[in-house]
Amino acid sequence: MDEVITPTPAAAPEAAAPRNRRTAGGREAKRAARSARSGYTVPYITRKVPYYEVLDEEGLAIIEYNADTILEEVGIDFRDDAEALDIWRKAGADVKGERVRMPRGMCRALVQASAPREFTQHARNPANNVVIGGKNTVFAPAYGSPFVRDLDKGRRYATIEDFQNFVKLAYTANSLHHSGGTICEPVDLPVNKRHFDMVYSHMKYSDKPYMGSVTHPDRARDTVEMSKALFGDNYLDPLTGKPKTVCISLINANSPMTFDDTMLGAAKVYARANQATIITPFILAGAMSPVTVAGTCAQTLAEALAGMAFVQLVNPGAPVVLGSFASSISMQSGAPTFGTPEPALVLYVMAALARRVGVPFRSGGGLCGSKIADAQAASEAANTMLPTCLGGVNFVLHTAGWLEGGLSMGYEKFIMDCDQAGMMHTLLAGVDVSENGQAMDAIREVGPGKHFLGCAHTQANFESAFYRSPITDNNSFEQWEAEGSVDLSVRANALWKKQLAEYEAPALDPAADEAVLDYMNRRKASFPDSNV
């Protein structure tokens, strides 16, 4: 293992001479450092550190070859969607029943011919637009939990109030760049109508980018129509005449090697509207893929290539993201496990493979199997988040709030994870080697045997010098004890309540709000309540 797990070396500097004059680049680096450490006000992260690689060219080529073998010999099932099968048949694939086999290299060629390497997802506030792909990283909250948990009420089914609370917290969290999607499942609303209230909550209570509904093709269409109403005259790109990409949505493969009609229907709706889709095999290795890292990677790549190629057949040029959600299971109980080494290796490999395909990559987050916001939750989340950032994930779903293998959204865990995301801002900003970063003036001023606390450089930089956590306690034992011996989860509990109490909604054009509500109300009135 030692011979393959090696970091990608940084490029050699063009000149060895130090830069000791004040430059615009130095001022920019200082502003970026201040933003990352104090406010994280950047709309997304552009990494300044190299990618961490665990496989060389030969290893990556083997996995790519095996993925094409899966597509050519085994095939992918496209279930209950005659249109999808016809699209593949016309493209030259071998279609027998619902099984589609693609000639070697076909899917990769389709994706590379038209899928963008990076794209902008537009927010209703242009200052919050995000660029997905390239060297950029976007943090979004966790997704899909039916339960929520906090210290006061414990574990319970989520409601629309909880959903709105987490949208507000994500808007307030400067370390998150995205409002997310189904942050939690509001089970107090009818299944066939709740998507309206979820999408509207993102539109109303945040002006960051958001995700769309995928649980039925009609719900995807509702997301598109609501987005048209929200953006109004800004929905179409004046240069191309095409819709701007204003939402991104999660299309899961039903692993192993299957796409169902629900996901295919939503993918077609979004692709035809030029909205972005994240094609993600959802894999618990050992149950839904082989137990080995290389086998899981080959299957993940095959499934993702098939889904992305399908989107390009539907609408060439529609933005797609190669997704990977791969974790392991306990071979004793069958329960999913998180924060273990094997999923981290899968993440590193899949990130490299996505770069070779030439599309953005989604994976990672603050994943854990713990039921509460405890040491297990923190360690497992950190063991997932660090590979996420070192490996080069572009869109990080599940950044904050994930508990219990995704079954619960934790209020305190959300605050803890946002703190970790803030630290990743600083890590990915890299080392400042501007004049200010070199700090030679400080070293000359202080000299041997003295301290730097009072020197001019420290006084100029102390506010932004180091990352400052809003929830950790670094005081003396005596002071901590005098203040009640409060642990981190209790401090996180106080902080989320404070943030909600101080929350102020971003301004929303009344005409746009009225247009969205009018569409929602007309659509809701058109069908009865349903729990399916």
mmCIF file of C-alpha atoms in Angstrom, residues 95-468:
data_model
loop_
_atom_site.group_PDB
_atom_site.id
_atom_site.type_symbol
_atom_site.label_atom_id
_atom_site.label_comp_id
_atom_site.label_asym_id
_atom_site.label_seq_id
_atom_site.Cartn_x
_atom_site.Cartn_y
_atom_site.Cartn_z
ATOM 1 C CA VAL A 95 -30.841 -3.421 -26.270
ATOM 2 C CA LYS A 96 -32.404 -6.725 -25.250
ATOM 3 C CA GLY A 97 -35.449 -6.359 -23.061
ATOM 4 C CA GLU A 98 -34.507 -3.793 -20.416
ATOM 5 C CA ARG A 99 -30.803 -4.667 -20.540
ATOM 6 C CA VAL A 100 -28.605 -2.182 -22.427
ATOM 7 C CA ARG A 101 -25.060 -3.087 -23.441
ATOM 8 C CA MET A 102 -22.857 -0.287 -24.745
ATOM 9 C CA PRO A 103 -19.882 -0.808 -27.055
ATOM 10 C CA ARG A 104 -16.532 -0.254 -25.374
ATOM 11 C CA GLY A 105 -15.801 3.468 -25.100
ATOM 12 C CA MET A 106 -19.269 4.570 -26.217
ATOM 13 C CA CYS A 107 -20.401 6.139 -22.927
ATOM 14 C CA ARG A 108 -17.130 7.950 -22.321
ATOM 15 C CA ALA A 109 -17.167 9.333 -25.863
ATOM 16 C CA LEU A 110 -20.729 10.619 -25.474
ATOM 17 C CA VAL A 111 -19.908 12.358 -22.196
ATOM 18 C CA GLN A 112 -16.640 13.857 -23.373
ATOM 19 C CA ALA A 113 -18.199 15.102 -26.601
ATOM 20 C CA SER A 114 -20.685 17.456 -24.964
ATOM 21 C CA ALA A 115 -20.772 17.477 -21.139
ATOM 22 C CA PRO A 116 -19.210 20.652 -19.677
ATOM 23 C CA ARG A 117 -16.072 20.314 -17.553
ATOM 24 C CA GLU A 118 -17.503 22.933 -15.216
ATOM 25 C CA PHE A 119 -20.655 25.023 -15.111
ATOM 26 C CA THR A 120 -22.276 27.827 -13.140
ATOM 27 C CA GLN A 121 -25.330 27.157 -11.039
ATOM 28 C CA HIS A 122 -27.111 30.473 -10.740
ATOM 29 C CA ALA A 123 -28.654 31.640 -7.477
ATOM 30 C CA ARG A 124 -31.415 34.224 -7.236
ATOM 31 C CA ASN A 125 -28.755 36.379 -5.595
ATOM 32 C CA PRO A 126 -25.967 36.451 -8.223
ATOM 33 C CA ALA A 127 -23.386 36.976 -5.473
ATOM 34 C CA ASN A 128 -24.113 33.375 -4.425
ATOM 35 C CA ASN A 129 -23.642 31.770 -7.842
ATOM 36 C CA VAL A 130 -21.408 28.704 -7.639
ATOM 37 C CA VAL A 131 -19.069 27.254 -10.249
ATOM 38 C CA ILE A 132 -19.169 23.461 -10.059
ATOM 39 C CA GLY A 133 -16.147 21.615 -11.434
ATOM 40 C CA GLY A 134 -12.497 22.401 -12.041
ATOM 41 C CA LYS A 135 -10.630 23.249 -8.847
ATOM 42 C CA ASN A 136 -13.781 24.432 -7.098
ATOM 43 C CA THR A 137 -15.496 22.930 -4.055
ATOM 44 C CA VAL A 138 -19.107 23.605 -3.077
ATOM 45 C CA PHE A 139 -20.462 22.571 0.338
ATOM 46 C CA ALA A 140 -24.157 21.602 0.653
ATOM 47 C CA PRO A 141 -26.113 20.251 3.657
ATOM 48 C CA ALA A 142 -27.083 16.614 4.229
ATOM 49 C CA TYR A 143 -30.002 15.176 2.285
ATOM 50 C CA GLY A 144 -32.942 12.820 2.670
ATOM 51 C CA SER A 145 -33.367 12.085 6.386
ATOM 52 C CA PRO A 146 -36.883 11.178 7.599
ATOM 53 C CA PHE A 147 -35.942 11.940 11.221
ATOM 54 C CA VAL A 148 -34.398 14.888 13.019
ATOM 55 C CA ARG A 149 -32.675 15.018 16.395
ATOM 56 C CA ASP A 150 -31.726 17.650 18.932
ATOM 57 C CA LEU A 151 -30.782 17.662 22.593
ATOM 58 C CA ASP A 152 -34.149 19.044 23.688
ATOM 59 C CA LYS A 153 -36.642 16.786 21.904
ATOM 60 C CA GLY A 154 -34.542 13.784 20.928
ATOM 61 C CA ARG A 155 -35.241 11.782 17.766
ATOM 62 C CA ARG A 156 -38.536 12.401 15.990
ATOM 63 C CA TYR A 157 -40.066 12.517 12.532
ATOM 64 C CA ALA A 158 -39.164 15.660 10.619
ATOM 65 C CA THR A 159 -41.732 18.378 9.888
ATOM 66 C CA ILE A 160 -41.863 21.275 7.464
ATOM 67 C CA GLU A 161 -40.821 23.517 10.372
ATOM 68 C CA ASP A 162 -37.660 21.455 10.777
ATOM 69 C CA PHE A 163 -37.067 21.668 7.034
ATOM 70 C CA GLN A 164 -37.391 25.452 7.103
ATOM 71 C CA ASN A 165 -35.136 25.639 10.160
ATOM 72 C CA PHE A 166 -32.347 23.798 8.369
ATOM 73 C CA VAL A 167 -32.735 25.959 5.249
ATOM 74 C CA LYS A 168 -32.343 29.001 7.502
ATOM 75 C CA LEU A 169 -29.329 27.483 9.251
ATOM 76 C CA ALA A 170 -27.721 26.653 5.901
ATOM 77 C CA TYR A 171 -28.345 30.207 4.738
ATOM 78 C CA THR A 172 -26.802 31.540 7.954
ATOM 79 C CA ALA A 173 -23.800 29.195 7.745
ATOM 80 C CA ASN A 174 -21.072 31.086 5.919
ATOM 81 C CA SER A 175 -19.071 27.884 5.511
ATOM 82 C CA LEU A 176 -21.846 26.371 3.346
ATOM 83 C CA HIS A 177 -22.287 27.576 -0.212
ATOM 84 C CA HIS A 178 -25.505 25.806 -1.163
ATOM 85 C CA SER A 179 -28.996 25.441 0.285
ATOM 86 C CA GLY A 180 -29.201 21.742 -0.608
ATOM 87 C CA GLY A 181 -32.327 19.759 -1.428
ATOM 88 C CA THR A 182 -34.350 17.398 0.739
ATOM 89 C CA ILE A 183 -32.533 18.415 3.895
ATOM 90 C CA CYS A 184 -35.054 16.346 5.819
ATOM 91 C CA GLU A 185 -38.345 14.745 4.819
ATOM 92 C CA PRO A 186 -41.338 16.753 6.172
ATOM 93 C CA VAL A 187 -43.632 13.849 6.961
ATOM 94 C CA ASP A 188 -46.410 16.140 8.241
ATOM 95 C CA LEU A 189 -47.209 17.068 4.614
ATOM 96 C CA PRO A 190 -48.789 14.814 1.959
ATOM 97 C CA VAL A 191 -46.203 12.977 -0.127
ATOM 98 C CA ASN A 192 -47.630 14.181 -3.430
ATOM 99 C CA LYS A 193 -47.559 17.847 -2.368
ATOM 100 C CA ARG A 194 -44.650 18.256 0.026
ATOM 101 C CA HIS A 195 -42.145 18.881 -2.775
ATOM 102 C CA PHE A 196 -43.797 22.254 -3.427
ATOM 103 C CA ASP A 197 -43.197 23.406 0.140
ATOM 104 C CA MET A 198 -39.647 22.050 0.200
ATOM 105 C CA VAL A 199 -38.575 23.780 -3.012
ATOM 106 C CA TYR A 200 -40.390 26.959 -1.998
ATOM 107 C CA SER A 201 -38.606 26.962 1.368
ATOM 108 C CA HIS A 202 -35.255 27.066 -0.437
ATOM 109 C CA MET A 203 -36.512 29.901 -2.612
ATOM 110 C CA LYS A 204 -38.052 31.914 0.232
ATOM 111 C CA TYR A 205 -35.695 31.464 3.158
ATOM 112 C CA SER A 206 -32.367 31.455 1.303
ATOM 113 C CA ASP A 207 -30.841 33.083 -1.736
ATOM 114 C CA LYS A 208 -28.189 30.412 -2.204
ATOM 115 C CA PRO A 209 -28.480 27.806 -5.001
ATOM 116 C CA TYR A 210 -30.797 24.838 -4.374
ATOM 117 C CA MET A 211 -31.636 21.310 -5.510
ATOM 118 C CA GLY A 212 -34.817 20.035 -7.144
ATOM 119 C CA SER A 213 -37.280 17.223 -6.509
ATOM 120 C CA VAL A 214 -36.658 13.823 -8.131
ATOM 121 C CA THR A 215 -39.304 11.563 -6.573
ATOM 122 C CA HIS A 216 -41.539 11.729 -9.680
ATOM 123 C CA PRO A 217 -41.076 13.248 -13.142
ATOM 124 C CA ASP A 218 -44.013 15.581 -12.497
ATOM 125 C CA ARG A 219 -42.288 16.840 -9.358
ATOM 126 C CA ALA A 220 -39.183 17.555 -11.386
ATOM 127 C CA ARG A 221 -41.370 19.532 -13.816
ATOM 128 C CA ASP A 222 -42.839 21.452 -10.887
ATOM 129 C CA THR A 223 -39.313 22.357 -9.764
ATOM 130 C CA VAL A 224 -38.505 23.639 -13.256
ATOM 131 C CA GLU A 225 -41.716 25.670 -13.479
ATOM 132 C CA MET A 226 -41.239 27.152 -10.007
ATOM 133 C CA SER A 227 -37.679 28.063 -10.963
ATOM 134 C CA LYS A 228 -38.918 29.786 -14.099
ATOM 135 C CA ALA A 229 -41.338 31.810 -11.989
ATOM 136 C CA LEU A 230 -38.644 32.687 -9.436
ATOM 137 C CA PHE A 231 -36.051 33.831 -11.962
ATOM 138 C CA GLY A 232 -38.493 35.459 -14.376
ATOM 139 C CA ASP A 233 -36.671 37.396 -17.079
ATOM 140 C CA ASN A 234 -33.340 36.112 -15.747
ATOM 141 C CA TYR A 235 -34.204 32.465 -16.412
ATOM 142 C CA LEU A 236 -32.954 32.479 -20.016
ATOM 143 C CA ASP A 237 -29.346 33.171 -20.944
ATOM 144 C CA PRO A 238 -29.454 36.170 -23.344
ATOM 145 C CA LEU A 239 -26.354 34.929 -25.174
ATOM 146 C CA THR A 240 -27.527 31.385 -25.898
ATOM 147 C CA GLY A 241 -31.296 31.610 -25.526
ATOM 148 C CA LYS A 242 -31.135 28.477 -23.376
ATOM 149 C CA PRO A 243 -32.303 28.241 -19.760
ATOM 150 C CA LYS A 244 -29.653 29.085 -17.223
ATOM 151 C CA THR A 245 -28.743 26.235 -14.902
ATOM 152 C CA VAL A 246 -30.565 27.321 -11.748
ATOM 153 C CA CYS A 247 -31.039 23.983 -9.978
ATOM 154 C CA ILE A 248 -29.116 20.760 -9.577
ATOM 155 C CA SER A 249 -30.709 17.427 -8.710
ATOM 156 C CA LEU A 250 -29.672 14.012 -7.476
ATOM 157 C CA ILE A 251 -30.247 11.056 -9.813
ATOM 158 C CA ASN A 252 -29.333 7.824 -8.033
ATOM 159 C CA ALA A 253 -28.550 4.595 -9.815
ATOM 160 C CA ASN A 254 -30.382 1.694 -8.218
ATOM 161 C CA SER A 255 -27.171 -0.255 -7.763
ATOM 162 C CA PRO A 256 -26.126 -2.757 -8.859
ATOM 163 C CA MET A 257 -26.281 -1.706 -12.507
ATOM 164 C CA THR A 258 -29.890 -0.487 -12.675
ATOM 165 C CA PHE A 259 -31.720 2.782 -13.321
ATOM 166 C CA ASP A 260 -35.442 2.846 -12.532
ATOM 167 C CA ASP A 261 -38.217 4.802 -14.241
ATOM 168 C CA THR A 262 -38.504 7.382 -11.438
ATOM 169 C CA MET A 263 -34.875 8.450 -11.714
ATOM 170 C CA LEU A 264 -34.876 8.234 -15.514
ATOM 171 C CA GLY A 265 -38.035 10.335 -15.752
ATOM 172 C CA ALA A 266 -36.616 13.059 -13.514
ATOM 173 C CA ALA A 267 -33.292 12.991 -15.373
ATOM 174 C CA LYS A 268 -35.049 13.540 -18.702
ATOM 175 C CA VAL A 269 -37.054 16.474 -17.360
ATOM 176 C CA TYR A 270 -34.004 18.236 -15.975
ATOM 177 C CA ALA A 271 -31.790 17.463 -18.967
ATOM 178 C CA ARG A 272 -34.331 18.900 -21.417
ATOM 179 C CA ALA A 273 -34.559 22.048 -19.294
ATOM 180 C CA ASN A 274 -30.729 22.398 -19.194
ATOM 181 C CA GLN A 275 -30.704 21.825 -15.440
ATOM 182 C CA ALA A 276 -27.855 19.922 -13.817
ATOM 183 C CA THR A 277 -28.040 16.313 -12.648
ATOM 184 C CA ILE A 278 -25.746 14.429 -10.301
ATOM 185 C CA ILE A 279 -25.580 10.833 -11.524
ATOM 186 C CA THR A 280 -24.728 8.856 -8.397
ATOM 187 C CA PRO A 281 -24.508 5.103 -7.856
ATOM 188 C CA PHE A 282 -25.582 4.553 -4.240
ATOM 189 C CA ILE A 283 -23.408 1.691 -3.052
ATOM 190 C CA LEU A 284 -22.875 -0.125 0.206
ATOM 191 C CA ALA A 285 -19.910 -2.282 -0.745
ATOM 192 C CA GLY A 286 -20.382 -5.937 -0.010
ATOM 193 C CA ALA A 287 -24.132 -5.711 -0.634
ATOM 194 C CA MET A 288 -24.483 -3.576 -3.759
ATOM 195 C CA SER A 289 -20.969 -3.947 -5.167
ATOM 196 C CA PRO A 290 -17.963 -6.244 -4.631
ATOM 197 C CA VAL A 291 -16.182 -6.040 -1.296
ATOM 198 C CA THR A 292 -12.994 -4.692 -2.895
ATOM 199 C CA VAL A 293 -12.090 -1.072 -3.582
ATOM 200 C CA ALA A 294 -11.112 -1.701 -7.216
ATOM 201 C CA GLY A 295 -14.272 -3.691 -7.941
ATOM 202 C CA THR A 296 -16.493 -1.041 -6.359
ATOM 203 C CA CYS A 297 -14.751 1.698 -8.343
ATOM 204 C CA ALA A 298 -15.168 -0.131 -11.650
ATOM 205 C CA GLN A 299 -18.888 -0.679 -11.025
ATOM 206 C CA THR A 300 -19.377 2.921 -9.850
ATOM 207 C CA LEU A 301 -17.667 4.285 -12.948
ATOM 208 C CA ALA A 302 -19.713 2.054 -15.249
ATOM 209 C CA GLU A 303 -23.022 3.076 -13.699
ATOM 210 C CA ALA A 304 -22.128 6.765 -13.641
ATOM 211 C CA LEU A 305 -20.904 6.742 -17.246
ATOM 212 C CA ALA A 306 -24.126 5.090 -18.379
ATOM 213 C CA GLY A 307 -26.259 7.679 -16.590
ATOM 214 C CA MET A 308 -24.236 10.660 -17.782
ATOM 215 C CA ALA A 309 -24.187 9.351 -21.360
ATOM 216 C CA PHE A 310 -27.970 8.940 -21.238
ATOM 217 C CA VAL A 311 -28.362 12.576 -20.174
ATOM 218 C CA GLN A 312 -26.153 13.652 -23.083
ATOM 219 C CA LEU A 313 -28.282 11.609 -25.490
ATOM 220 C CA VAL A 314 -31.377 13.376 -24.166
ATOM 221 C CA ASN A 315 -29.823 16.840 -24.436
ATOM 222 C CA PRO A 316 -26.174 17.214 -25.504
ATOM 223 C CA GLY A 317 -24.456 19.779 -23.319
ATOM 224 C CA ALA A 318 -26.740 19.442 -20.305
ATOM 225 C CA PRO A 319 -24.592 19.743 -17.148
ATOM 226 C CA VAL A 320 -23.830 16.454 -15.410
ATOM 227 C CA VAL A 321 -21.815 15.577 -12.315
ATOM 228 C CA LEU A 322 -20.205 12.180 -11.764
ATOM 229 C CA GLY A 323 -21.345 11.086 -8.329
ATOM 230 C CA SER A 324 -20.022 8.438 -5.992
ATOM 231 C CA PHE A 325 -21.641 7.424 -2.738
ATOM 232 C CA ALA A 326 -19.813 4.324 -1.578
ATOM 233 C CA SER A 327 -19.573 3.064 1.939
ATOM 234 C CA SER A 328 -18.903 -0.296 3.513
ATOM 235 C CA ILE A 329 -21.027 -2.639 5.590
ATOM 236 C CA SER A 330 -20.351 -4.686 8.669
ATOM 237 C CA MET A 331 -19.773 -8.213 7.431
ATOM 238 C CA GLN A 332 -21.117 -9.405 10.789
ATOM 239 C CA SER A 333 -24.412 -7.489 10.950
ATOM 240 C CA GLY A 334 -24.910 -6.039 7.474
ATOM 241 C CA ALA A 335 -25.232 -2.522 8.898
ATOM 242 C CA PRO A 336 -23.616 0.330 6.924
ATOM 243 C CA THR A 337 -20.397 1.737 8.328
ATOM 244 C CA PHE A 338 -18.871 5.170 7.804
ATOM 245 C CA GLY A 339 -15.546 6.884 8.319
ATOM 246 C CA THR A 340 -13.628 3.699 7.494
ATOM 247 C CA PRO A 341 -10.532 3.530 5.254
ATOM 248 C CA GLU A 342 -12.016 1.666 2.269
ATOM 249 C CA PRO A 343 -14.636 4.293 1.331
ATOM 250 C CA ALA A 344 -11.916 6.946 1.563
ATOM 251 C CA LEU A 345 -9.852 4.983 -0.966
ATOM 252 C CA VAL A 346 -12.900 4.703 -3.245
ATOM 253 C CA LEU A 347 -13.362 8.472 -2.993
ATOM 254 C CA TYR A 348 -9.750 9.213 -3.925
ATOM 255 C CA VAL A 349 -9.903 6.861 -6.910
ATOM 256 C CA MET A 350 -13.280 8.109 -8.164
ATOM 257 C CA ALA A 351 -12.153 11.737 -7.921
ATOM 258 C CA ALA A 352 -9.179 10.945 -10.151
ATOM 259 C CA LEU A 353 -11.398 9.028 -12.589
ATOM 260 C CA ALA A 354 -13.844 11.950 -12.825
ATOM 261 C CA ARG A 355 -10.987 14.289 -13.677
ATOM 262 C CA ARG A 356 -9.935 11.877 -16.431
ATOM 263 C CA VAL A 357 -13.463 11.814 -17.843
ATOM 264 C CA GLY A 358 -13.529 15.605 -17.674
ATOM 265 C CA VAL A 359 -16.646 16.219 -15.578
ATOM 266 C CA PRO A 360 -17.300 17.571 -12.067
ATOM 267 C CA PHE A 361 -17.298 15.118 -9.172
ATOM 268 C CA ARG A 362 -19.673 14.682 -6.232
ATOM 269 C CA SER A 363 -18.966 12.629 -3.123
ATOM 270 C CA GLY A 364 -18.082 12.844 0.536
ATOM 271 C CA GLY A 365 -19.492 14.869 3.392
ATOM 272 C CA GLY A 366 -19.741 14.591 7.160
ATOM 273 C CA LEU A 367 -20.911 10.973 7.168
ATOM 274 C CA CYS A 368 -21.233 8.880 10.310
ATOM 275 C CA GLY A 369 -23.142 5.970 11.751
ATOM 276 C CA SER A 370 -23.527 7.456 15.220
ATOM 277 C CA LYS A 371 -27.017 8.073 16.567
ATOM 278 C CA ILE A 372 -26.081 11.253 18.432
ATOM 279 C CA ALA A 373 -23.584 14.089 18.090
ATOM 280 C CA ASP A 374 -20.841 12.340 20.040
ATOM 281 C CA ALA A 375 -17.177 11.412 19.579
ATOM 282 C CA GLN A 376 -18.062 8.681 17.077
ATOM 283 C CA ALA A 377 -20.019 11.178 15.003
ATOM 284 C CA ALA A 378 -17.154 13.662 15.045
ATOM 285 C CA SER A 379 -14.392 11.178 14.235
ATOM 286 C CA GLU A 380 -16.268 9.377 11.458
ATOM 287 C CA ALA A 381 -17.357 12.669 9.895
ATOM 288 C CA ALA A 382 -13.796 14.010 9.982
ATOM 289 C CA ASN A 383 -12.525 10.749 8.463
ATOM 290 C CA THR A 384 -14.871 11.342 5.530
ATOM 291 C CA MET A 385 -14.520 15.107 5.217
ATOM 292 C CA LEU A 386 -10.737 15.199 5.032
ATOM 293 C CA PRO A 387 -10.510 12.759 2.063
ATOM 294 C CA THR A 388 -13.368 14.709 0.488
ATOM 295 C CA CYS A 389 -11.291 17.864 0.447
ATOM 296 C CA LEU A 390 -7.884 16.332 -0.250
ATOM 297 C CA GLY A 391 -9.256 14.160 -3.062
ATOM 298 C CA GLY A 392 -10.866 17.049 -4.930
ATOM 299 C CA VAL A 393 -14.650 16.682 -4.625
ATOM 300 C CA ASN A 394 -16.417 19.507 -6.457
ATOM 301 C CA PHE A 395 -19.930 19.166 -5.037
ATOM 302 C CA VAL A 396 -20.071 17.951 -1.441
ATOM 303 C CA LEU A 397 -23.525 16.738 -0.528
ATOM 304 C CA HIS A 398 -24.075 15.754 3.127
ATOM 305 C CA THR A 399 -21.553 18.314 4.389
ATOM 306 C CA ALA A 400 -23.546 19.087 7.527
ATOM 307 C CA GLY A 401 -26.116 17.393 9.746
ATOM 308 C CA TRP A 402 -25.809 13.706 8.831
ATOM 309 C CA LEU A 403 -26.472 11.229 11.668
ATOM 310 C CA GLU A 404 -27.419 7.563 11.955
ATOM 311 C CA GLY A 405 -26.280 6.580 8.470
ATOM 312 C CA GLY A 406 -28.456 9.301 6.961
ATOM 313 C CA LEU A 407 -31.659 8.424 8.804
ATOM 314 C CA SER A 408 -31.484 11.512 11.032
ATOM 315 C CA MET A 409 -30.636 15.160 10.549
ATOM 316 C CA GLY A 410 -29.034 16.485 13.701
ATOM 317 C CA TYR A 411 -29.276 20.108 14.790
ATOM 318 C CA GLU A 412 -26.160 19.936 16.952
ATOM 319 C CA LYS A 413 -24.350 17.783 14.384
ATOM 320 C CA PHE A 414 -25.170 20.426 11.752
ATOM 321 C CA ILE A 415 -23.361 23.084 13.777
ATOM 322 C CA MET A 416 -20.402 20.764 14.431
ATOM 323 C CA ASP A 417 -20.101 19.946 10.731
ATOM 324 C CA CYS A 418 -20.304 23.586 9.671
ATOM 325 C CA ASP A 419 -17.343 24.208 11.968
ATOM 326 C CA GLN A 420 -15.411 21.436 10.196
ATOM 327 C CA ALA A 421 -16.381 22.905 6.812
ATOM 328 C CA GLY A 422 -14.961 26.236 7.935
ATOM 329 C CA MET A 423 -11.669 24.560 8.735
ATOM 330 C CA MET A 424 -11.619 23.032 5.256
ATOM 331 C CA HIS A 425 -11.891 26.530 3.770
ATOM 332 C CA THR A 426 -8.605 27.366 5.440
ATOM 333 C CA LEU A 427 -6.950 24.059 4.526
ATOM 334 C CA LEU A 428 -7.859 24.322 0.836
ATOM 335 C CA ALA A 429 -6.692 27.938 0.697
ATOM 336 C CA GLY A 430 -3.173 26.561 1.063
ATOM 337 C CA VAL A 431 -0.090 28.455 2.173
ATOM 338 C CA ASP A 432 0.098 32.220 1.746
ATOM 339 C CA VAL A 433 3.529 33.096 0.345
ATOM 340 C CA SER A 434 2.796 36.751 -0.301
ATOM 341 C CA GLU A 435 4.932 39.365 1.439
ATOM 342 C CA ASN A 436 2.491 39.320 4.330
ATOM 343 C CA GLY A 437 2.533 35.534 4.468
ATOM 344 C CA GLN A 438 6.320 35.358 4.530
ATOM 345 C CA ALA A 439 6.292 37.637 7.607
ATOM 346 C CA MET A 440 9.945 38.611 7.223
ATOM 347 C CA ASP A 441 9.242 42.100 8.599
ATOM 348 C CA ALA A 442 7.969 40.491 11.810
ATOM 349 C CA ILE A 443 11.031 38.268 12.145
ATOM 350 C CA ARG A 444 13.362 41.245 11.616
ATOM 351 C CA GLU A 445 11.411 43.373 14.109
ATOM 352 C CA VAL A 446 11.306 40.813 16.923
ATOM 353 C CA GLY A 447 14.695 39.163 16.591
ATOM 354 C CA PRO A 448 16.071 36.466 18.921
ATOM 355 C CA GLY A 449 14.745 35.788 22.406
ATOM 356 C CA LYS A 450 11.568 37.916 22.290
ATOM 357 C CA HIS A 451 7.897 37.222 21.489
ATOM 358 C CA PHE A 452 5.761 38.185 18.515
ATOM 359 C CA LEU A 453 2.585 39.160 20.372
ATOM 360 C CA GLY A 454 3.157 42.894 20.234
ATOM 361 C CA CYS A 455 4.915 43.314 16.897
ATOM 362 C CA ALA A 456 3.334 45.294 14.068
ATOM 363 C CA HIS A 457 2.725 42.231 11.873
ATOM 364 C CA THR A 458 0.853 40.378 14.621
ATOM 365 C CA GLN A 459 -1.223 43.462 15.408
ATOM 366 C CA ALA A 460 -2.156 43.799 11.734
ATOM 367 C CA ASN A 461 -3.071 40.135 11.324
ATOM 368 C CA PHE A 462 -4.376 38.882 14.663
ATOM 369 C CA GLU A 463 -8.060 39.017 13.675
ATOM 370 C CA SER A 464 -7.558 36.698 10.714
ATOM 371 C CA ALA A 465 -4.383 34.837 11.671
ATOM 372 C CA PHE A 466 -5.916 31.516 12.670
ATOM 373 C CA TYR A 467 -9.176 29.696 12.230
ATOM 374 C CA ARG A 468 -11.462 30.403 15.188
#
